[in-house]
Short mmCIF file of N, CA, C and O in Angstrom, two decimals:
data_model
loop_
_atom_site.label_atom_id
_atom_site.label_comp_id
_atom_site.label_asym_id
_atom_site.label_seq_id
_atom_site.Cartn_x
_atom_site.Cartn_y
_atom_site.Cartn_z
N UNK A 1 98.42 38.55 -94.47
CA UNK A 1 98.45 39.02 -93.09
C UNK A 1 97.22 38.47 -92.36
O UNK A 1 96.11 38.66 -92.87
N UNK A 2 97.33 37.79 -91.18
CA UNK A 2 96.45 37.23 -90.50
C UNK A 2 95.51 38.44 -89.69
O UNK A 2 96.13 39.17 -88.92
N UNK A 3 94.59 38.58 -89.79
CA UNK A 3 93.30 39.58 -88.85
C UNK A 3 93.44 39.45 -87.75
O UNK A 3 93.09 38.46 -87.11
N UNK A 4 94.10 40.68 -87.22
CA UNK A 4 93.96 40.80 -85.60
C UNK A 4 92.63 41.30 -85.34
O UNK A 4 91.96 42.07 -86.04
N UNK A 5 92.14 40.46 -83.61
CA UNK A 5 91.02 41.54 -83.15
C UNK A 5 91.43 42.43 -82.58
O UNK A 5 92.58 42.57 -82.17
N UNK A 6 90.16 43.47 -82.44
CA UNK A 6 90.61 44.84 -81.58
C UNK A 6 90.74 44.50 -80.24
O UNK A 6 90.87 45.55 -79.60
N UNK A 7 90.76 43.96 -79.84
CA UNK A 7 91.02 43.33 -78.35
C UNK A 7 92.71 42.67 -78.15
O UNK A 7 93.19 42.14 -77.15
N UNK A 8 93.17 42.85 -79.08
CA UNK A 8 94.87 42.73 -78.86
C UNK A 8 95.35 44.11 -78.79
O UNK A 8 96.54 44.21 -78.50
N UNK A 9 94.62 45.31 -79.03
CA UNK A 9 94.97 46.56 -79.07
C UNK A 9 94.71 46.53 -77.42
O UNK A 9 93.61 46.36 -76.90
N UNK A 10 96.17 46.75 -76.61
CA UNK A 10 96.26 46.98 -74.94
C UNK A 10 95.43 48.70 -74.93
O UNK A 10 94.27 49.05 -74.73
N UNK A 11 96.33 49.25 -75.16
CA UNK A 11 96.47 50.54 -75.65
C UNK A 11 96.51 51.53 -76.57
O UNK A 11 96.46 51.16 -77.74
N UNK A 12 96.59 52.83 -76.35
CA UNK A 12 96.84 53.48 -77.76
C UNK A 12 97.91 54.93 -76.88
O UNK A 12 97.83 55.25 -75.70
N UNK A 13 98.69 55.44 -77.76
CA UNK A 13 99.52 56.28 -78.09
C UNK A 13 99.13 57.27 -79.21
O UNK A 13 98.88 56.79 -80.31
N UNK A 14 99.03 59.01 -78.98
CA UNK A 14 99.10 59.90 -79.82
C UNK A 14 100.62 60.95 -79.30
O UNK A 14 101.02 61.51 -78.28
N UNK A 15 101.12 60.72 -80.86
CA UNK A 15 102.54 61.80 -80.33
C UNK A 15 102.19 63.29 -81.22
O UNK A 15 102.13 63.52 -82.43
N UNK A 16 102.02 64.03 -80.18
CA UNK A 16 102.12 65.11 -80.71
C UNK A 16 103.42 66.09 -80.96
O UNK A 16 104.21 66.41 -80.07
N UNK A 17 103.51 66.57 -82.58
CA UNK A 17 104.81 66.87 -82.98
C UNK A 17 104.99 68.13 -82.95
O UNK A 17 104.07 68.71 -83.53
N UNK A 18 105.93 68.95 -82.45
CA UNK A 18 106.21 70.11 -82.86
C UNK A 18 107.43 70.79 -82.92
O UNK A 18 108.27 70.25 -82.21
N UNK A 19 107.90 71.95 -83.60
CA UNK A 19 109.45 72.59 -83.67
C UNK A 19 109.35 73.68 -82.52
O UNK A 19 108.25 74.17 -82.27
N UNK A 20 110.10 73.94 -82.06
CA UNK A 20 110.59 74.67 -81.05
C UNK A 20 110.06 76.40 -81.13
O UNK A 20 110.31 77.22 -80.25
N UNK A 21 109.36 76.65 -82.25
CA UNK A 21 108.42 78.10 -82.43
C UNK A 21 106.99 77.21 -82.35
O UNK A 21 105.88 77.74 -82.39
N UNK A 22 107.12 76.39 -82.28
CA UNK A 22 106.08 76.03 -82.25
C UNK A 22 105.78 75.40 -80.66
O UNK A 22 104.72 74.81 -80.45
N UNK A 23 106.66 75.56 -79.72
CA UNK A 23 106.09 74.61 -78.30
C UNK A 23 105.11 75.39 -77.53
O UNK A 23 104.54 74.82 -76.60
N UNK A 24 104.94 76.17 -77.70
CA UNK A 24 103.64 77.23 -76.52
C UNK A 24 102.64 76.27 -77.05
O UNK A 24 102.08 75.40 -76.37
N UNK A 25 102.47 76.46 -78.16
CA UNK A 25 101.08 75.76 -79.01
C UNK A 25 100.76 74.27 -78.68
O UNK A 25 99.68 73.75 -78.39
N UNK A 26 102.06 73.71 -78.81
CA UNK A 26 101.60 72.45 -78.37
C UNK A 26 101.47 72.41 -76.84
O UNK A 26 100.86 71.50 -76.27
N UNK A 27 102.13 73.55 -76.12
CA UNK A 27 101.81 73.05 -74.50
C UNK A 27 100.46 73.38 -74.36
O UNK A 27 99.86 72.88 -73.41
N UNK A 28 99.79 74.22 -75.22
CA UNK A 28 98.38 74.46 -75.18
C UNK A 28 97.40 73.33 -75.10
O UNK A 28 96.60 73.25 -74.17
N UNK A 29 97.47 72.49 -76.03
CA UNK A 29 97.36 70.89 -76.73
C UNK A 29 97.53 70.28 -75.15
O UNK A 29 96.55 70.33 -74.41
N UNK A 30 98.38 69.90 -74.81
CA UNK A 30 99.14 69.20 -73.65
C UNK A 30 97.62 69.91 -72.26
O UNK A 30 96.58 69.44 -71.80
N UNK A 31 98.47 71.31 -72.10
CA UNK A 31 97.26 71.16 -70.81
C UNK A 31 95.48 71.09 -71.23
O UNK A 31 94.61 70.75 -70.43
N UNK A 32 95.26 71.41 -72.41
CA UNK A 32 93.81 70.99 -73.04
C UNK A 32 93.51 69.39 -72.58
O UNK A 32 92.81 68.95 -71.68
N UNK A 33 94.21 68.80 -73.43
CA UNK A 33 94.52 67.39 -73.08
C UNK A 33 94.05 67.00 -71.67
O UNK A 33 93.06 66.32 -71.40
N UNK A 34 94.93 67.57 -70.82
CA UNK A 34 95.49 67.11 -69.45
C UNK A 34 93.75 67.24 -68.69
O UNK A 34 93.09 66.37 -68.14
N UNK A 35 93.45 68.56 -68.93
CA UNK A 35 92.27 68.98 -68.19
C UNK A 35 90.75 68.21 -68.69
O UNK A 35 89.69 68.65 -68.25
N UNK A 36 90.77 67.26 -69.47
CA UNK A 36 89.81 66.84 -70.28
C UNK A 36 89.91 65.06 -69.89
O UNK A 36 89.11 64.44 -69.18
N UNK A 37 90.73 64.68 -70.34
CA UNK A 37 90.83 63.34 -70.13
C UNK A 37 92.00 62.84 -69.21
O UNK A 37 93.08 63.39 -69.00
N UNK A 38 91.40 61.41 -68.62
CA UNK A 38 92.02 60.77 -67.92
C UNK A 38 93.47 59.76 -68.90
O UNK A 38 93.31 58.62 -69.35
N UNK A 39 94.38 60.33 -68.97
CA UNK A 39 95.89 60.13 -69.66
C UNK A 39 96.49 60.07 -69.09
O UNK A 39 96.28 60.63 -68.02
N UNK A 40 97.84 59.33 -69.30
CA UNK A 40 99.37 59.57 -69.25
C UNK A 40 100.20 60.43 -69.74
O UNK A 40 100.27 59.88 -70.84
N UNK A 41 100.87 61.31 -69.83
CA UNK A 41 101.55 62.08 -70.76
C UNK A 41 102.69 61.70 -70.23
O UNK A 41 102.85 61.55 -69.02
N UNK A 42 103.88 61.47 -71.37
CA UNK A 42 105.28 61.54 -71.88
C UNK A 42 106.09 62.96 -71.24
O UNK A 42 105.32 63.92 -71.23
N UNK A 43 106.94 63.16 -70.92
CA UNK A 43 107.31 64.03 -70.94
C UNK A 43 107.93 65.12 -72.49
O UNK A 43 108.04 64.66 -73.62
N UNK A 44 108.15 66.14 -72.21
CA UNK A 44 108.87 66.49 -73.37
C UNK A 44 110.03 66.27 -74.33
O UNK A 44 111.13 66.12 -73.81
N UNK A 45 109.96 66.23 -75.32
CA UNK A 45 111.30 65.73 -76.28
C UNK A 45 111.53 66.77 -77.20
O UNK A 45 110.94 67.08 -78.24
N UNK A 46 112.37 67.17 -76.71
CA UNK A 46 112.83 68.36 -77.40
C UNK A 46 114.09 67.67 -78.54
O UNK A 46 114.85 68.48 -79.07
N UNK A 47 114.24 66.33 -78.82
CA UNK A 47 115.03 66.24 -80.08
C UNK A 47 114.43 64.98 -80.24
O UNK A 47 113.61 64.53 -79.45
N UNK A 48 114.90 64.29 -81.47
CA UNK A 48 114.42 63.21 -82.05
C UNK A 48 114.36 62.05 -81.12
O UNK A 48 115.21 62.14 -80.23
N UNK A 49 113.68 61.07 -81.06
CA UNK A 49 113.65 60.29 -80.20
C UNK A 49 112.75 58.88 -80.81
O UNK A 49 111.59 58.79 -81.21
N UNK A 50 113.86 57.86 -80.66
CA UNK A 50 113.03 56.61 -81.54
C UNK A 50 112.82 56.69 -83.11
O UNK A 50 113.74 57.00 -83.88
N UNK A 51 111.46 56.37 -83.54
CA UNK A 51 110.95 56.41 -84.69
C UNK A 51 110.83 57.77 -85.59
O UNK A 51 110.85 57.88 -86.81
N UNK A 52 110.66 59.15 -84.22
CA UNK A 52 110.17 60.12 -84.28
C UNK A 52 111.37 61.52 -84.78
O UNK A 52 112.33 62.07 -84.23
N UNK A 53 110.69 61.63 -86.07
CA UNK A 53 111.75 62.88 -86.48
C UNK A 53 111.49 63.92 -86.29
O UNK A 53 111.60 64.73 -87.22
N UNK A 54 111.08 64.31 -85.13
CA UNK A 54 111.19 65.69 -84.74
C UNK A 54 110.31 65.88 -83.19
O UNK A 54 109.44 65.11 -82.78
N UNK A 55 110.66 66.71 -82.72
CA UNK A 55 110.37 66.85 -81.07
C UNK A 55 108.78 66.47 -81.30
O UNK A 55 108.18 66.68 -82.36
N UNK A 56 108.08 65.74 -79.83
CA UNK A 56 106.94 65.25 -79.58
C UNK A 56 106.78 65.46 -78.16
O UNK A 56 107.60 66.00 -77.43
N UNK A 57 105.50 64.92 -77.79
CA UNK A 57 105.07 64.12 -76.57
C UNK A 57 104.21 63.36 -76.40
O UNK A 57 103.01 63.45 -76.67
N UNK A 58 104.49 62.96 -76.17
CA UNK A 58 103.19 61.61 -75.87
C UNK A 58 102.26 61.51 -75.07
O UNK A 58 102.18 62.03 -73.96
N UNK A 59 101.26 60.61 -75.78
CA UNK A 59 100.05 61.13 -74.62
C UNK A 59 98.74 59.22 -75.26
O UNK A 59 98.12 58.77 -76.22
N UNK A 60 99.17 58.84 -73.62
CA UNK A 60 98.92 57.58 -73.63
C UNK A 60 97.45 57.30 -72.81
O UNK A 60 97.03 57.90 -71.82
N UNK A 61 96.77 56.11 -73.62
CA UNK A 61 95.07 56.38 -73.20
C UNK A 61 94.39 55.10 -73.57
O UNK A 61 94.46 54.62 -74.70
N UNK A 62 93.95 54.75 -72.91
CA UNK A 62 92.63 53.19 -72.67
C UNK A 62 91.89 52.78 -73.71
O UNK A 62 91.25 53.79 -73.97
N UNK A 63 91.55 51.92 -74.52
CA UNK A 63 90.75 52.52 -76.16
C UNK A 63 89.58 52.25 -75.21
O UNK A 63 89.23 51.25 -75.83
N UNK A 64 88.65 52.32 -74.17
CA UNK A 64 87.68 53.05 -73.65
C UNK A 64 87.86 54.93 -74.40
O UNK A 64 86.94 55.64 -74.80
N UNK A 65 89.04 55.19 -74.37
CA UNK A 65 88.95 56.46 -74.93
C UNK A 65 88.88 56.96 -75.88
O UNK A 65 88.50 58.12 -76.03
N UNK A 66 89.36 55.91 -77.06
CA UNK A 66 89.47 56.24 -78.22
C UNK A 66 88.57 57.56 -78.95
O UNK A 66 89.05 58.52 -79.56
N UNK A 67 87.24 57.28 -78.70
CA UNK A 67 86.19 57.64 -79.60
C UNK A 67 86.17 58.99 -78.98
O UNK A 67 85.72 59.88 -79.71
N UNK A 68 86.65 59.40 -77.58
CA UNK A 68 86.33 60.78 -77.28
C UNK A 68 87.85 61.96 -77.65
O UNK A 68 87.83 63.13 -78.05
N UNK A 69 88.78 61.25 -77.36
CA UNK A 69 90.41 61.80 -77.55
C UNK A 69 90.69 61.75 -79.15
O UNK A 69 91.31 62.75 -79.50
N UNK A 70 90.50 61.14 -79.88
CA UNK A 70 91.02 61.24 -81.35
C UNK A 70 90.34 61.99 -82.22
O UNK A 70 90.97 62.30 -83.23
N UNK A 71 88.63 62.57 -82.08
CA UNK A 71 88.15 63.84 -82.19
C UNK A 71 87.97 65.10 -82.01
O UNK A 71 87.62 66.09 -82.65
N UNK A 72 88.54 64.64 -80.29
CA UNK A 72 89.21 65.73 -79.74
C UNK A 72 90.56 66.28 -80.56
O UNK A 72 90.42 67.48 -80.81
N UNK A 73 91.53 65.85 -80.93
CA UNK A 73 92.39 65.77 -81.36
C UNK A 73 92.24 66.24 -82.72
O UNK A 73 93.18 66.96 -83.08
N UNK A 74 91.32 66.04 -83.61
CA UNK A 74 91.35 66.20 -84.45
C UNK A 74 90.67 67.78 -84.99
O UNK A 74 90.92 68.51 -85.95
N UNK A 75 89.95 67.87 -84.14
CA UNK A 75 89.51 69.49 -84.01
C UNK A 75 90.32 70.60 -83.35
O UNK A 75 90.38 71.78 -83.72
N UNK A 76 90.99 69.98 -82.20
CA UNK A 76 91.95 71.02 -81.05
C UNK A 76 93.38 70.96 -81.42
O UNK A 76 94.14 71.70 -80.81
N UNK A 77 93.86 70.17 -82.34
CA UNK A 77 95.21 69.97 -82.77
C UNK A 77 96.46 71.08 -82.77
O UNK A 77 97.67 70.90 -82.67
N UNK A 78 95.46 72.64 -82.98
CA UNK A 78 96.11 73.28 -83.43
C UNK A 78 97.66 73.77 -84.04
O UNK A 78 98.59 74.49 -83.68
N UNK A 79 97.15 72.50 -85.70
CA UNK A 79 97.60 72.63 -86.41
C UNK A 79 99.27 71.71 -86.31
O UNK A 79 100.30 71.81 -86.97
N UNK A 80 98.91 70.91 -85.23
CA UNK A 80 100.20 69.85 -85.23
C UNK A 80 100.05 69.02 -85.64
O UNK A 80 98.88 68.64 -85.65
N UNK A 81 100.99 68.24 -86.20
CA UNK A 81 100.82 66.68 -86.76
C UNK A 81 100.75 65.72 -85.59
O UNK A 81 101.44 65.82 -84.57
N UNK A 82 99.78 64.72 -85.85
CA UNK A 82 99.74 63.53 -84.30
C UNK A 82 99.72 62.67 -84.97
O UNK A 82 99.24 62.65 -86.11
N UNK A 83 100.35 61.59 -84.27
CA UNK A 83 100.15 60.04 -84.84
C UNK A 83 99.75 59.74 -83.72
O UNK A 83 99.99 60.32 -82.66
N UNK A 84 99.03 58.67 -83.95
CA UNK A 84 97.91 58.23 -83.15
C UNK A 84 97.92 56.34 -83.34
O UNK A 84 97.10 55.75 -84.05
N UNK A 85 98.70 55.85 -82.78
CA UNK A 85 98.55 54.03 -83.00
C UNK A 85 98.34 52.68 -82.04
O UNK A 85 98.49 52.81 -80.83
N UNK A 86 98.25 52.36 -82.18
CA UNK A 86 97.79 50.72 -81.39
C UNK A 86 98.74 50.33 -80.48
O UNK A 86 99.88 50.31 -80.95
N UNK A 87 98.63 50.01 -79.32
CA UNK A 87 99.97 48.86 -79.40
C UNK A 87 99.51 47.66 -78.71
O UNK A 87 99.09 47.33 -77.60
N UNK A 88 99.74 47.17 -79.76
CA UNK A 88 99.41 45.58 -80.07
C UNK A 88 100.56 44.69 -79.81
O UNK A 88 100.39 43.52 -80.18
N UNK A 89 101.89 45.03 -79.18
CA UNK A 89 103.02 44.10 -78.28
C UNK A 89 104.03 44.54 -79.89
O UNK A 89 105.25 44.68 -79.73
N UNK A 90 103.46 44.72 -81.30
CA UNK A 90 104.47 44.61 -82.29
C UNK A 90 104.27 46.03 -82.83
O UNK A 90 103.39 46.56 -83.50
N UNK A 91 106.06 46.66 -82.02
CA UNK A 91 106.21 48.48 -82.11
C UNK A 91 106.28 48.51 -83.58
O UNK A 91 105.85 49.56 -84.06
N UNK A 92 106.68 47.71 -84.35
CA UNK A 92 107.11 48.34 -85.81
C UNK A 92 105.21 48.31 -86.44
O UNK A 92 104.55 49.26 -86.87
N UNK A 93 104.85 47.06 -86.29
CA UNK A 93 103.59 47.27 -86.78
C UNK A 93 102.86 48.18 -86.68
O UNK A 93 102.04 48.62 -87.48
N UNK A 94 103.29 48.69 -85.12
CA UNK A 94 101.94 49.38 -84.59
C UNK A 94 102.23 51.35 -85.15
O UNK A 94 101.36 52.20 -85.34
N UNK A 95 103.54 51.48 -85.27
CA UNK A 95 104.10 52.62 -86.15
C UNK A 95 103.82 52.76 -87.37
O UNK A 95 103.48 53.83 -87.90
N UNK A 96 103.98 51.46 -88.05
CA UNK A 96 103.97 51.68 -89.96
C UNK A 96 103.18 51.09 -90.27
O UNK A 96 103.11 51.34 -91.47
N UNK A 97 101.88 49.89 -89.86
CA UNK A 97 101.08 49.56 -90.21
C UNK A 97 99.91 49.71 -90.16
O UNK A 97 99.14 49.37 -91.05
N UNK A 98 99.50 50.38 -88.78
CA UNK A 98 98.06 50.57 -88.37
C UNK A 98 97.96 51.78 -87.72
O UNK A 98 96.96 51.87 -87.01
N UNK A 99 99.02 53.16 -87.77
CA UNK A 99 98.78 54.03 -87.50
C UNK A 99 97.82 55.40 -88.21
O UNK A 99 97.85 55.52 -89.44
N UNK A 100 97.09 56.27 -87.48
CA UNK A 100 96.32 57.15 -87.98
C UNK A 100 97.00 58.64 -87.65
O UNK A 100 97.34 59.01 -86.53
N UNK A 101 97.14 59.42 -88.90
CA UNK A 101 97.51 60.64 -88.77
C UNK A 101 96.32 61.79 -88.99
O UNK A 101 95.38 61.84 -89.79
N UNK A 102 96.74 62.64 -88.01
CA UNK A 102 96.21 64.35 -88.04
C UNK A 102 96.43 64.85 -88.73
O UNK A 102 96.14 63.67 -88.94
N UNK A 103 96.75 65.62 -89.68
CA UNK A 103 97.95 66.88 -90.22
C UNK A 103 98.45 65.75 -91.00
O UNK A 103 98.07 64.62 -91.32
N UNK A 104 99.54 66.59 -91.16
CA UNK A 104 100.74 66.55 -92.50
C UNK A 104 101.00 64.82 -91.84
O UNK A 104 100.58 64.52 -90.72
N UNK A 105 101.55 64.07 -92.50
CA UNK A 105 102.05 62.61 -92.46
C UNK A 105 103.54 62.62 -92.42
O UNK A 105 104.27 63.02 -93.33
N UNK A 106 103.92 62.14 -91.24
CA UNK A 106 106.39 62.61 -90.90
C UNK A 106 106.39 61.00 -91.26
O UNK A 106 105.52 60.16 -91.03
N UNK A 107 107.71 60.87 -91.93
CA UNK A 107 108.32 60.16 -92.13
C UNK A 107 109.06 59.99 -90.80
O UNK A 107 109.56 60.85 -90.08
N UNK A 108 109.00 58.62 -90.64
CA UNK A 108 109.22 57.72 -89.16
C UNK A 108 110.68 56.30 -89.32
O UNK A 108 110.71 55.19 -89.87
N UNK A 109 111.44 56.89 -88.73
CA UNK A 109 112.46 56.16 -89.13
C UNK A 109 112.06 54.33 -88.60
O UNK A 109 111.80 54.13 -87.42
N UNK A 110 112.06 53.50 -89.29
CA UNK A 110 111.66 52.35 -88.61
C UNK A 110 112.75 51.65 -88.45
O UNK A 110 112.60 50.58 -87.85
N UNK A 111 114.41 52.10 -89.00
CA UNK A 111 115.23 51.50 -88.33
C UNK A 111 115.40 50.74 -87.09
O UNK A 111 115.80 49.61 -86.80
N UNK A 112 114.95 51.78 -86.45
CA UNK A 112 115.29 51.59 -85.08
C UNK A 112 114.60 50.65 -83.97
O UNK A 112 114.80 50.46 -82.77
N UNK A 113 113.54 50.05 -85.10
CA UNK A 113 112.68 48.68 -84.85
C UNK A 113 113.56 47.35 -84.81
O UNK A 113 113.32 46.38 -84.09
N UNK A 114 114.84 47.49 -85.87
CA UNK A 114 115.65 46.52 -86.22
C UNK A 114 116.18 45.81 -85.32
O UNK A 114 116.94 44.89 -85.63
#
């Protein structure tokens, strides 16, 4: 595999996952989020969507941000799983190769890369 620099990383993406006893908590997450940093947020997905096996949202950010949002994240999570990855123009890579997890680690359908 040839060495990418971090300077092909445009962006970054954290999906935060949760089940439906679980959405207060993550809207907690969401307006924490919202009120803290300068983001994009996804709207809600209340069913599977893409790669993603089980409801999320997304929450899209500058890697100027990296170093302050993915600590954030990692302390305020409460207790959701996030993936957190690159995107570097290649979605399958940037899902199954160079992504960083919070919590528990979901199996990510990469079919749908095909």
């Amino acid at each position: 595999m040839t060495a990418l620099p971090p300077a092909k990383i445009a962006s970054y993406h954290a999906h935060v996952y949760y089940e439906p006893a679980t959405r207060q908590s993550a809207a907690q997450v969401r307006t924490d989020l919202i009120a803290r940093f300068a983001i994009r947020l996804g709207r809600w997905r209340d069913k599977r969507v893409g790669p993603h096996p089980m409801h999320m949202f997304q929450v899209a950010f500058e890697p100027a941000l990296f170093d302050e949002i993915v600590p954030w994240l990692m302390l305020n999570r409460r207790g959701h799983s996030v993936l957190v990855h690159p995107n570097t123009g290649d979605d399958l890579a940037d899902h199954r190769d160079y992504p960083l997890w919070l919590g528990e680690r979901l199996a990510l359908d990469f079919s749908v890369f095909d």
